[in-house]
Short mmCIF file of the C-alpha atoms (twelve columns), coordinates in Angstrom:
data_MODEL
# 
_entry.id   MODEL 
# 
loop_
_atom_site.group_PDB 
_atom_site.id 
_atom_site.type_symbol 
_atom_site.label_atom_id 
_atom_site.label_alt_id 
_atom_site.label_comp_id 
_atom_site.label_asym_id 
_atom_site.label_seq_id 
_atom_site.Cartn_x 
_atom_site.Cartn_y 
_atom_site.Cartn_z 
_atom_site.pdbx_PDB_model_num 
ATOM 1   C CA . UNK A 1   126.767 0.316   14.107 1 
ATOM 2   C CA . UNK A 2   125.453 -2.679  16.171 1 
ATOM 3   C CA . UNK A 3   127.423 -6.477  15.754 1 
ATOM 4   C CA . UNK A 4   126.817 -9.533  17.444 1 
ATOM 5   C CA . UNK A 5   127.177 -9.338  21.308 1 
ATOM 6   C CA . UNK A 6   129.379 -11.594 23.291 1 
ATOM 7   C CA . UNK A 7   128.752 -11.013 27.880 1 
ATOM 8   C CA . UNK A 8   130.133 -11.610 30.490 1 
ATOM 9   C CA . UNK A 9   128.350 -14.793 32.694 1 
ATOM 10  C CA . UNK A 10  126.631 -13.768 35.896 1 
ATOM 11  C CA . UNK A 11  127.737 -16.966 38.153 1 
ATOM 12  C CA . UNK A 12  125.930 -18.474 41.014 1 
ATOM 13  C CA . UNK A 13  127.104 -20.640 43.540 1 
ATOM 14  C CA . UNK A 14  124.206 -22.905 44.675 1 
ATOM 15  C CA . UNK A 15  124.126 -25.333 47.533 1 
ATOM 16  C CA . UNK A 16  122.933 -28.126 44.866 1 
ATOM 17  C CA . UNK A 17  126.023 -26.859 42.093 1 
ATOM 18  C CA . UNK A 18  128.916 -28.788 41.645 1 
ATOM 19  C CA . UNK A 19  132.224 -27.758 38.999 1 
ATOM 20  C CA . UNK A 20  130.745 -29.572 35.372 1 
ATOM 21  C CA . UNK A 21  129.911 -25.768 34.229 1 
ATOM 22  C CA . UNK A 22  133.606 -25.394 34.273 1 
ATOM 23  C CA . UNK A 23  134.409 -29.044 33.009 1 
ATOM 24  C CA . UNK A 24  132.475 -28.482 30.093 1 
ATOM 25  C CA . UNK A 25  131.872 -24.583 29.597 1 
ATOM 26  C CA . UNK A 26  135.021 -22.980 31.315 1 
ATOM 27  C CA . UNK A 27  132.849 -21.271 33.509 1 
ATOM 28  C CA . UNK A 28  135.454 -20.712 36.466 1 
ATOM 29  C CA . UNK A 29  134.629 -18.941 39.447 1 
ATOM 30  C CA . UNK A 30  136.856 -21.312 41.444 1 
ATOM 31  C CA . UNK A 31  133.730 -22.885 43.484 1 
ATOM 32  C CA . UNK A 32  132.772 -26.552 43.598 1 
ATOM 33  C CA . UNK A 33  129.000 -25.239 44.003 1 
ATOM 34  C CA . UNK A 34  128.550 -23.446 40.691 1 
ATOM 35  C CA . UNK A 35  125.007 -24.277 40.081 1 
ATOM 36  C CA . UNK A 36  123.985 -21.334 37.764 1 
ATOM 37  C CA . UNK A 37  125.793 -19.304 34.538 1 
ATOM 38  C CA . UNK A 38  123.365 -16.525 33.615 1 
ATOM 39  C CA . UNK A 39  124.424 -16.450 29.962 1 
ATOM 40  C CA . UNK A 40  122.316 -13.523 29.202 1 
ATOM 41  C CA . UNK A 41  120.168 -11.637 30.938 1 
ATOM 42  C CA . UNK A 42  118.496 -8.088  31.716 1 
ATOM 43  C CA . UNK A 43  117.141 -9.071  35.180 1 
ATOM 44  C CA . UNK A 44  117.309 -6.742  38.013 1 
ATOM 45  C CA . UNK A 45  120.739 -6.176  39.408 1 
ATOM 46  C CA . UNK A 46  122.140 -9.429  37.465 1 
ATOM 47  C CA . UNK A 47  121.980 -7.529  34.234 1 
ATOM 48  C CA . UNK A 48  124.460 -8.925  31.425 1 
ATOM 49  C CA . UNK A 49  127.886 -6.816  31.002 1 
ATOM 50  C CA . UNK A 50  129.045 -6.844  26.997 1 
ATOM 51  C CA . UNK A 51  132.553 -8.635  26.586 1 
ATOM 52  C CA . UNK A 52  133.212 -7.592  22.859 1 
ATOM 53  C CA . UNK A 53  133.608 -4.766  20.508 1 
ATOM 54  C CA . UNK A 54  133.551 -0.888  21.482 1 
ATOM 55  C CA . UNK A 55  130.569 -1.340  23.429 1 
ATOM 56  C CA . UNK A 56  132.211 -3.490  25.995 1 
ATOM 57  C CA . UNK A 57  131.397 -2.648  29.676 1 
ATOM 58  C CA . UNK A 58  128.043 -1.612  28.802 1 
ATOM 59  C CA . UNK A 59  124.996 -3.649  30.227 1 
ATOM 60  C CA . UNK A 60  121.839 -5.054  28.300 1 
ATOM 61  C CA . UNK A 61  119.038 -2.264  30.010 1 
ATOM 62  C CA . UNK A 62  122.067 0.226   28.700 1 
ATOM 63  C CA . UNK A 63  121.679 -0.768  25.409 1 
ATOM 64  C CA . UNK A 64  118.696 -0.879  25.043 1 
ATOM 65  C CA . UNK A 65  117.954 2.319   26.299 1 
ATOM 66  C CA . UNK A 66  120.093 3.603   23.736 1 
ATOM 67  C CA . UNK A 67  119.912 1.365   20.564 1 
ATOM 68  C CA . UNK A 68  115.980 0.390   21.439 1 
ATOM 69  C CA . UNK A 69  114.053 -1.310  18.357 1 
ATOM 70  C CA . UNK A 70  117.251 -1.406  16.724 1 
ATOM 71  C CA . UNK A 71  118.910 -4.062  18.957 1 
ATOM 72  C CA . UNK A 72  115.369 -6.269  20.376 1 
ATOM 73  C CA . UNK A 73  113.032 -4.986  17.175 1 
ATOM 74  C CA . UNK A 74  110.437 -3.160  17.576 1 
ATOM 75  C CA . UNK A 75  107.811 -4.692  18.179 1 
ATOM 76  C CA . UNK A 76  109.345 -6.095  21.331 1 
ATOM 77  C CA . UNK A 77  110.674 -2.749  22.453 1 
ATOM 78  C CA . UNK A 78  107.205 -1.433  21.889 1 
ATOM 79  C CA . UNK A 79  105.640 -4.714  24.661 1 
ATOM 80  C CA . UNK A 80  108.702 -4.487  26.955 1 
ATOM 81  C CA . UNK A 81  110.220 -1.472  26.850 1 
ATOM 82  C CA . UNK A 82  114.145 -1.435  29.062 1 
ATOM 83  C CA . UNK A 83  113.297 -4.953  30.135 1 
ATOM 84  C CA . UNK A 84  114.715 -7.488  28.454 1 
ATOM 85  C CA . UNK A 85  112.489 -10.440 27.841 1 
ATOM 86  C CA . UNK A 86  113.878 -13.532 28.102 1 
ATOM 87  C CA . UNK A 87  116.791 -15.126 30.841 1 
ATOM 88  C CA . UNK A 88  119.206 -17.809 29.691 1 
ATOM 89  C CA . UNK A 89  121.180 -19.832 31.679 1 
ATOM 90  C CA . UNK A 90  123.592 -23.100 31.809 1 
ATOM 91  C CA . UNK A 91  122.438 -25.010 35.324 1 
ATOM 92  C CA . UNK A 92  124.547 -27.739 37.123 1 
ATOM 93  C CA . UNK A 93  122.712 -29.962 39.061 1 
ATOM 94  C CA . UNK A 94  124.960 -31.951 41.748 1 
ATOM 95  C CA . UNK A 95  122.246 -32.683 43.550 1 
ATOM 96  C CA . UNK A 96  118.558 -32.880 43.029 1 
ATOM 97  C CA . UNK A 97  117.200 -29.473 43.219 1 
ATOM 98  C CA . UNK A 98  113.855 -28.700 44.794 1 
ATOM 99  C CA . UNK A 99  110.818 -29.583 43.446 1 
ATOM 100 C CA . UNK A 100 109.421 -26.307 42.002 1 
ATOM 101 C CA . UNK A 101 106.442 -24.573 40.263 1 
ATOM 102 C CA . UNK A 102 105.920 -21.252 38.632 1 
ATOM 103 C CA . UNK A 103 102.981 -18.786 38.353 1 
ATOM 104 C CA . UNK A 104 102.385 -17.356 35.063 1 
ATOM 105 C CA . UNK A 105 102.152 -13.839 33.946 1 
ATOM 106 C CA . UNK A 106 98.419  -12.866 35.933 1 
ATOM 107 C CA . UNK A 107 99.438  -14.276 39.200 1 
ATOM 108 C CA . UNK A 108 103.305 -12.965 38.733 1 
ATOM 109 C CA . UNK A 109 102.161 -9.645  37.854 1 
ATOM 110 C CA . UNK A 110 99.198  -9.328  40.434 1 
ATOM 111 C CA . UNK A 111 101.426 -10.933 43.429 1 
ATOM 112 C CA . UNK A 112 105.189 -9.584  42.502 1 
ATOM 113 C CA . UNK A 113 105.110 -7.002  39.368 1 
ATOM 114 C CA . UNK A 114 106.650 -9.390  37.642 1 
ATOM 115 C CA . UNK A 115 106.566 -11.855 34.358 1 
ATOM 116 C CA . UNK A 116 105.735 -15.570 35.008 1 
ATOM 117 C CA . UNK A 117 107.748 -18.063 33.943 1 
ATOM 118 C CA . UNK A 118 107.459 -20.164 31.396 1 
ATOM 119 C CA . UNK A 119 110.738 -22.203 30.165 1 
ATOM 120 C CA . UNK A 120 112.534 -24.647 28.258 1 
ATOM 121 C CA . UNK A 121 115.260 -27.132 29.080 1 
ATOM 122 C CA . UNK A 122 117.827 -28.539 26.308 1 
ATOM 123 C CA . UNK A 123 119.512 -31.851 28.665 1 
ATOM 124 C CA . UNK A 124 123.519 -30.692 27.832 1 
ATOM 125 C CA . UNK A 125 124.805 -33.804 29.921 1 
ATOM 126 C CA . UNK A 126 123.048 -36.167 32.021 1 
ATOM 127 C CA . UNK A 127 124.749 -39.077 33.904 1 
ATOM 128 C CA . UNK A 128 123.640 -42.571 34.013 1 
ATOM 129 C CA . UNK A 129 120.396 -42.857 35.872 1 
ATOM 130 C CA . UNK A 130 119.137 -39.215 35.771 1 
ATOM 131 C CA . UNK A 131 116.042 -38.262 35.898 1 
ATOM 132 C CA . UNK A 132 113.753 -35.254 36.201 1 
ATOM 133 C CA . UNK A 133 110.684 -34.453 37.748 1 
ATOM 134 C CA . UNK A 134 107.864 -33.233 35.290 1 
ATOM 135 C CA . UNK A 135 104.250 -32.977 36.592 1 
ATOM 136 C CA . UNK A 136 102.064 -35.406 38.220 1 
ATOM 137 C CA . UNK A 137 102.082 -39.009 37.128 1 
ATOM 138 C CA . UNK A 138 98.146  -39.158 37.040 1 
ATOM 139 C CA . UNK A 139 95.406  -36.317 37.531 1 
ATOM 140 C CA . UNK A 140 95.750  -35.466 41.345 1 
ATOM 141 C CA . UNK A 141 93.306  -33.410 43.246 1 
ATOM 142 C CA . UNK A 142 94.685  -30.495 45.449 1 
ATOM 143 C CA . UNK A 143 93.157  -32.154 48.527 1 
ATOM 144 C CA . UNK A 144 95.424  -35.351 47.341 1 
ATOM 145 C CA . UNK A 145 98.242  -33.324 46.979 1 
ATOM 146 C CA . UNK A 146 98.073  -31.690 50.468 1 
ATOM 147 C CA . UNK A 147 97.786  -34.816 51.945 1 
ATOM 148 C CA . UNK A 148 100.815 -36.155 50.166 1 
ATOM 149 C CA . UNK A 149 102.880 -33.512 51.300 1 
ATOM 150 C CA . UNK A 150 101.750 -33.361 54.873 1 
ATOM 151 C CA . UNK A 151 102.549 -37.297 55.232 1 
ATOM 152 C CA . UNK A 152 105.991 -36.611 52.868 1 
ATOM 153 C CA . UNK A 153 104.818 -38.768 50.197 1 
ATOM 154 C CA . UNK A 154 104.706 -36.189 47.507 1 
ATOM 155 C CA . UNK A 155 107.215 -37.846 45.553 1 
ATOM 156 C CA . UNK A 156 104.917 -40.417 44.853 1 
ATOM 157 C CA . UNK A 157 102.351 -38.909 42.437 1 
ATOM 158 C CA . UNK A 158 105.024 -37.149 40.465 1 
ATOM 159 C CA . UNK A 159 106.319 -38.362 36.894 1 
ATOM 160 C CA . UNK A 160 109.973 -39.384 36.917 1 
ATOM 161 C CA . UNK A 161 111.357 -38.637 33.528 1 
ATOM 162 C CA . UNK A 162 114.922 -40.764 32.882 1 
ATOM 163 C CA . UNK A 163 117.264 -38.220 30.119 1 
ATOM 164 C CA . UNK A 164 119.621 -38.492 28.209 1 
ATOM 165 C CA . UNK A 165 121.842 -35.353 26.033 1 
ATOM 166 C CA . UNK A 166 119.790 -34.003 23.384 1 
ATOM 167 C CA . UNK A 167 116.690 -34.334 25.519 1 
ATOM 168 C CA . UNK A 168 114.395 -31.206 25.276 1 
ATOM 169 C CA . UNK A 169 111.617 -30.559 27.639 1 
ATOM 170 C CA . UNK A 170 109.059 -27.261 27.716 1 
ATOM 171 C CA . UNK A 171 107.609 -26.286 31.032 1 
ATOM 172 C CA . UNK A 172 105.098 -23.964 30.845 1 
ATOM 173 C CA . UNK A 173 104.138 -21.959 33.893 1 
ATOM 174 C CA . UNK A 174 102.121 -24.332 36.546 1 
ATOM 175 C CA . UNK A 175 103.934 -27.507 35.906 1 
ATOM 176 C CA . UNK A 176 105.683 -28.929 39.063 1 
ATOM 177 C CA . UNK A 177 109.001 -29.601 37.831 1 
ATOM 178 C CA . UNK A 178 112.632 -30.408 39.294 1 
ATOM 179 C CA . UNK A 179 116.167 -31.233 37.893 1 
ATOM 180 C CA . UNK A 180 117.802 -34.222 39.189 1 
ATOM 181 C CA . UNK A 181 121.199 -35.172 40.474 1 
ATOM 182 C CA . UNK A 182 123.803 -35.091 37.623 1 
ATOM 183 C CA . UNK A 183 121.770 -33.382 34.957 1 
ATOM 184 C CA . UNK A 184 123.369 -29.773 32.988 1 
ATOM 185 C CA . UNK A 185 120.782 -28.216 31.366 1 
ATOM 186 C CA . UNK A 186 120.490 -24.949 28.994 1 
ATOM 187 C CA . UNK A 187 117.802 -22.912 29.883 1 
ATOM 188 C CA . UNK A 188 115.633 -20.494 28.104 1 
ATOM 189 C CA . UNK A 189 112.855 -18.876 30.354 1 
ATOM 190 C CA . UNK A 190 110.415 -15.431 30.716 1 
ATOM 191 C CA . UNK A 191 112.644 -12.990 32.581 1 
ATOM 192 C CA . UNK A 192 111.767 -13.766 35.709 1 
ATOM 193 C CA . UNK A 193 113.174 -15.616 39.226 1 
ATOM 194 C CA . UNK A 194 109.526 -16.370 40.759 1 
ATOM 195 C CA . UNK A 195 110.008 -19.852 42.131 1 
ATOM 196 C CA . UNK A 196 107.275 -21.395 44.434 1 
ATOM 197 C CA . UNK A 197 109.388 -24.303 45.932 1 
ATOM 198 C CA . UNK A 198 106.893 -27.273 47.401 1 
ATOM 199 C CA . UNK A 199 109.082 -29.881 48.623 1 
ATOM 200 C CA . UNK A 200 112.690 -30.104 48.824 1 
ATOM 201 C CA . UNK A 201 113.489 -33.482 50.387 1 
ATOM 202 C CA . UNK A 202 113.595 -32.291 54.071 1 
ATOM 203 C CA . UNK A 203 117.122 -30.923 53.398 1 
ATOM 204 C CA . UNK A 204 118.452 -28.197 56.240 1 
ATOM 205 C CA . UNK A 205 121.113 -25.196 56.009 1 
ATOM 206 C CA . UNK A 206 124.460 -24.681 57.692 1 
ATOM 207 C CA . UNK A 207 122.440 -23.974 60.568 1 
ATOM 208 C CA . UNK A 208 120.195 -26.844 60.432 1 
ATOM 209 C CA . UNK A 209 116.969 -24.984 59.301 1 
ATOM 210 C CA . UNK A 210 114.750 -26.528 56.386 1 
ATOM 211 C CA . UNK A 211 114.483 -24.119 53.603 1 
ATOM 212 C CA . UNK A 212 111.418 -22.355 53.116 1 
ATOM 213 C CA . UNK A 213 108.696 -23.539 51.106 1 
ATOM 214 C CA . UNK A 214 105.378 -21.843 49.582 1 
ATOM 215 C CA . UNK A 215 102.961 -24.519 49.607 1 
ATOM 216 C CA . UNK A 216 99.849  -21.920 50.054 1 
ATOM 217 C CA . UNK A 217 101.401 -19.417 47.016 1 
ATOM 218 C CA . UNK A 218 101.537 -22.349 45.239 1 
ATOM 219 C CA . UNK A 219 98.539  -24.162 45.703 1 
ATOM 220 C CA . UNK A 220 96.402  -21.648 42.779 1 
ATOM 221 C CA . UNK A 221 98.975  -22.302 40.446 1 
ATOM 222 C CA . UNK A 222 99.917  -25.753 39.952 1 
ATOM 223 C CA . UNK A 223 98.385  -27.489 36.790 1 
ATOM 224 C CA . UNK A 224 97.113  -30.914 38.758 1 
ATOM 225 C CA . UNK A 225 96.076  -32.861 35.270 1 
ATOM 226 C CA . UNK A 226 98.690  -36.097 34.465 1 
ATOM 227 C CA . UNK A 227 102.067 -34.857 32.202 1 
ATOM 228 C CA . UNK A 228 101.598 -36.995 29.270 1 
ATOM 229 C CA . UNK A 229 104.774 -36.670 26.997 1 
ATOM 230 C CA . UNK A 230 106.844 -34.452 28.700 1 
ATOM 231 C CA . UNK A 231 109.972 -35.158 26.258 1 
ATOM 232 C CA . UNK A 232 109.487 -32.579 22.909 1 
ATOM 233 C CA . UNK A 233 109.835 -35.157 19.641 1 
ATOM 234 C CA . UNK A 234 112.373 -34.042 16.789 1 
ATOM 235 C CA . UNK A 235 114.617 -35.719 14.594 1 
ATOM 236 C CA . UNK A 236 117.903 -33.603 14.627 1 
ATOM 237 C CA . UNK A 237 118.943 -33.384 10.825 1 
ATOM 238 C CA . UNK A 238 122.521 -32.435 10.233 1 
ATOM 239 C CA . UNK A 239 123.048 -28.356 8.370  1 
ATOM 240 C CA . UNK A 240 118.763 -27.790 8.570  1 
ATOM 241 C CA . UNK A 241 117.433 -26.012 11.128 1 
ATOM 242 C CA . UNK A 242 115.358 -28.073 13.358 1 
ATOM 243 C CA . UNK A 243 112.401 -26.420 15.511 1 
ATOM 244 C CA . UNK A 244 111.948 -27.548 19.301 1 
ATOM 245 C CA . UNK A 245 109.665 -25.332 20.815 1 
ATOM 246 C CA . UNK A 246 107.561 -22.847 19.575 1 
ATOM 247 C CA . UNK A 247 105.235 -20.683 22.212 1 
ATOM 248 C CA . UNK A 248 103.891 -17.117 23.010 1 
ATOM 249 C CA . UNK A 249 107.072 -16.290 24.665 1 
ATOM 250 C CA . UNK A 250 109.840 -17.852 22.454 1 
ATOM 251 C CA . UNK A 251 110.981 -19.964 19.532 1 
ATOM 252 C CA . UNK A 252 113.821 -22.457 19.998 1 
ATOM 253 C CA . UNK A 253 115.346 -23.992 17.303 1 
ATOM 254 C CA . UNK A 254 118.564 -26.229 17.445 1 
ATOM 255 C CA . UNK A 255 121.155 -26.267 14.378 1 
ATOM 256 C CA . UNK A 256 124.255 -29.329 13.995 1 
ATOM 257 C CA . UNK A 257 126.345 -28.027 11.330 1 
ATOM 258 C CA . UNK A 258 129.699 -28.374 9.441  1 
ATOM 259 C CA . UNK A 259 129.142 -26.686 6.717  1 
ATOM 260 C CA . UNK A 260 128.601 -22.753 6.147  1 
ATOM 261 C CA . UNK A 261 125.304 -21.544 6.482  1 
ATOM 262 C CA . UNK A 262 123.269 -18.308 5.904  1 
ATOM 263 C CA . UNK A 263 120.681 -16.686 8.035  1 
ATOM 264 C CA . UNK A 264 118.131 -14.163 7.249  1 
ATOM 265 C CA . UNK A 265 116.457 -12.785 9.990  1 
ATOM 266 C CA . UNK A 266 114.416 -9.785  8.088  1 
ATOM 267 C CA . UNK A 267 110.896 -11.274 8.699  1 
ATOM 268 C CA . UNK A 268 111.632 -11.687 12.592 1 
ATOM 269 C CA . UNK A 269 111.376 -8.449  13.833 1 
ATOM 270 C CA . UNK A 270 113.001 -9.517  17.173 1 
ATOM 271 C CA . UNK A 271 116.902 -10.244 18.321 1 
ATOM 272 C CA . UNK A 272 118.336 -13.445 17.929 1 
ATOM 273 C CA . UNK A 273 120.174 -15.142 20.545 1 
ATOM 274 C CA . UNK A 274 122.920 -18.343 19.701 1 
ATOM 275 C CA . UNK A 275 123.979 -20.704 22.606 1 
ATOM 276 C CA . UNK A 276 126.696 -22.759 21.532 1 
ATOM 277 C CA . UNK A 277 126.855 -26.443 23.373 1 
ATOM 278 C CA . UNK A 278 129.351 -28.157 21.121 1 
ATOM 279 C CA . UNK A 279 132.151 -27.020 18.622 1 
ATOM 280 C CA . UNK A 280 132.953 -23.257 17.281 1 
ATOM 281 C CA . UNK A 281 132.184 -20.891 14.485 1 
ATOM 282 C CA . UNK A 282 132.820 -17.667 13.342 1 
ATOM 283 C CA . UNK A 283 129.404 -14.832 12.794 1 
ATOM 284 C CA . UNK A 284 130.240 -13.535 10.034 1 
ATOM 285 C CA . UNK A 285 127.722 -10.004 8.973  1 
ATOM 286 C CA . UNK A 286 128.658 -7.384  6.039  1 
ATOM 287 C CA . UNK A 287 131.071 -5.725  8.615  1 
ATOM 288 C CA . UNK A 288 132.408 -7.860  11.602 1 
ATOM 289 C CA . UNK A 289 133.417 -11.313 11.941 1 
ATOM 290 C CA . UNK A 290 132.837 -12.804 15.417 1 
ATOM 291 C CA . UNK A 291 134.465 -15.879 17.140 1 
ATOM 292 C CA . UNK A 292 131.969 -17.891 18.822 1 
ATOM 293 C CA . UNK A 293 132.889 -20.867 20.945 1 
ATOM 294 C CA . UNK A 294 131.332 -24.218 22.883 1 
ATOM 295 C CA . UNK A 295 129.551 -22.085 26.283 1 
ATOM 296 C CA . UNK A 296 129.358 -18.762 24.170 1 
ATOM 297 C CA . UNK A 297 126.063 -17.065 24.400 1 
ATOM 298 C CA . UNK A 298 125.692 -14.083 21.360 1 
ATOM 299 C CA . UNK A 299 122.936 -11.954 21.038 1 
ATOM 300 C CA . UNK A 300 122.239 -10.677 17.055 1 
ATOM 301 C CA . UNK A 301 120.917 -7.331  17.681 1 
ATOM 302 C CA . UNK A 302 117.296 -7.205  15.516 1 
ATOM 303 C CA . UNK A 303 119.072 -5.015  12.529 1 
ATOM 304 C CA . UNK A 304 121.395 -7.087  11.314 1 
ATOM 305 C CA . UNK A 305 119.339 -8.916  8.673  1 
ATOM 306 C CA . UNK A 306 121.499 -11.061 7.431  1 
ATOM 307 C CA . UNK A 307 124.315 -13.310 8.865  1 
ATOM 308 C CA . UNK A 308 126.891 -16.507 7.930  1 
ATOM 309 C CA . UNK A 309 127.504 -18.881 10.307 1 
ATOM 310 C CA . UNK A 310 131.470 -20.334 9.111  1 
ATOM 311 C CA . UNK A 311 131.806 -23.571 11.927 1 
ATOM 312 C CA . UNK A 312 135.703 -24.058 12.798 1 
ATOM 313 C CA . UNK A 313 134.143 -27.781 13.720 1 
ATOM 314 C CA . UNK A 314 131.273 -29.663 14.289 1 
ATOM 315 C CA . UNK A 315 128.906 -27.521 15.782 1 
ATOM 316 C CA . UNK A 316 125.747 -27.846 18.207 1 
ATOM 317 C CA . UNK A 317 123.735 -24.419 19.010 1 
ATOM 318 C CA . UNK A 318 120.590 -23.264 20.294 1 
ATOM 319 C CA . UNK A 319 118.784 -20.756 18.159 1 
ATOM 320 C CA . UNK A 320 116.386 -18.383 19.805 1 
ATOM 321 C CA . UNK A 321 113.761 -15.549 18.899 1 
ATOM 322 C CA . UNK A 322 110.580 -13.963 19.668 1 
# 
């Protein structure tokens, strides 16, 4: 009988990380340059490990080999088979990363056999000042842009976005995009680690070398047009559940609550995945209660219908579906 899942992170070290992924998650891997916790994922050799239960040691393509419809529901077994659809991840920005676009799913498929990449941020912490980069401040031309970037004033016709905790932000493939210094974000994306990376501040390696970038791959994807309202609106109302993004590829919803509340998930026909960013509760289904706690990602297999959700405190959580 399937229960709620509980994994095992899949850490990263980055050379833009920093330790605030252990500050606030406990995510120790004893490195000052954490920059990445894959919370749950079926991608390629960084494929999620279960912590909990008697399927512990297994990994997500393992189960759903086995379990199938039963664990990711059937309709999305039937459009992605072993793969797992969606990556999400806790990132650590300790210094600006690089400034980034993504192809979506014809180019990804055509150029790499893979899914584009279309994703969400939820701001976790952000320290005074941040910002992030989202899209062009006014419609650019390609020929603009090249220009820009050949004289290294790029910078200049992007938006600057200042954030604050509780900030949510969807960026859909083609829209330039880069986390600034001293922003943690909780990310919910395609499965898929396609990153075209256009500019990243002249910065060099160890061995002095400028990283790579992909100015010609990217050039055909990048959405030029102005980024009016990049910030998602919602007003976050205490034990309701709250919708933040809604899209071909996911729904997020985020929950605050201190009281008990019930969840039916019959009509879904998909998996449900929690990320908890504040507090701790118990999942509580007709069998199996399960501790969940502030940095926990759990995965609610498709056929468990039905579930409580019993907080031990206040509690903030990410609530995500197909």
């Amino acid at each position: 009988m399937l229960y709620p899942l509980k994994f095992k992170p899949v850490l990263k070290d980055k050379i833009w990380g920093g330790s605030r992924l252990n500050q606030l998650f406990g995510k120790n891997n004893n490195s000052d340059k954490l920059g990445e916790s894959w919370e749950l994922s079926g991608y390629e050799n960084d494929e999620s490990v279960v912590s909990n239960g008697f399927l512990e040691g297994n990994n997500l393509t393992e189960l759903i080999e086995i379990y199938m419809g039963e664990l990711v529901g059937d309709k999305v077994y039937d459009e992605f088979g072993l793969m797992f659809p969606l990556l999400f991840k806790l990132i650590d920005a300790n210094e600006n990363l690089s400034i980034q676009v993504h192809p979506g799913d014809e180019v990804a498929a055509e150029r790499h056999n893979s899914f584009g990449k279309t994703e969400m941020w939820y701001v976790v912490a952000a320290e005074q000042g941040s910002e992030l980069i989202i899209g062009f401040s006014k419609d650019c031309t390609s020929e603009e842009y090249l220009d820009a970037l050949e004289n290294d004033k790029v910078e200049d016709l992007l938006q600057r976005v200042p954030v604050k905790p509780g900030d949510v932000l969807f960026i859909p493939a083609g829209l330039v995009h880069a986390i600034g210094k001293g922003v943690v974000v909780a990310e919910i994306q395609q499965s898929s680690d396609i990153t075209y990376r256009i500019y990243d501040y002249k910065r060099v390696d160890d061995a002095g070398n400028e990283r790579e970038l992909h100015t010609d791959e990217a050039l055909d994807v990048i959405n030029f047009s102005a980024s009016l309202n990049p910030k998602t609106e919602y007003s976050l109302l205490e034990n309701q559940i709250v919708p933040l993004v809604s899209c071909e590829y996911f729904t997020t919803n985020i929950i605050k609550f201190d009281q008990a509340l019930t969840r039916n998930y019959g009509e879904i026909d998909s998996f449900v995945a929690y990320m908890c960013l504040e507090g701790s509760f118990i999942v509580e289904t007709a069998t199996q209660k399960t501790p969940v706690n502030k940095g926990d990602t759990i995965l609610i297999p498709a056929c468990i219908n039905e579930i409580g959700l019993i907080p031990n405190s206040e509690v903030t959580l990410l609530e995500v579906h197909l």
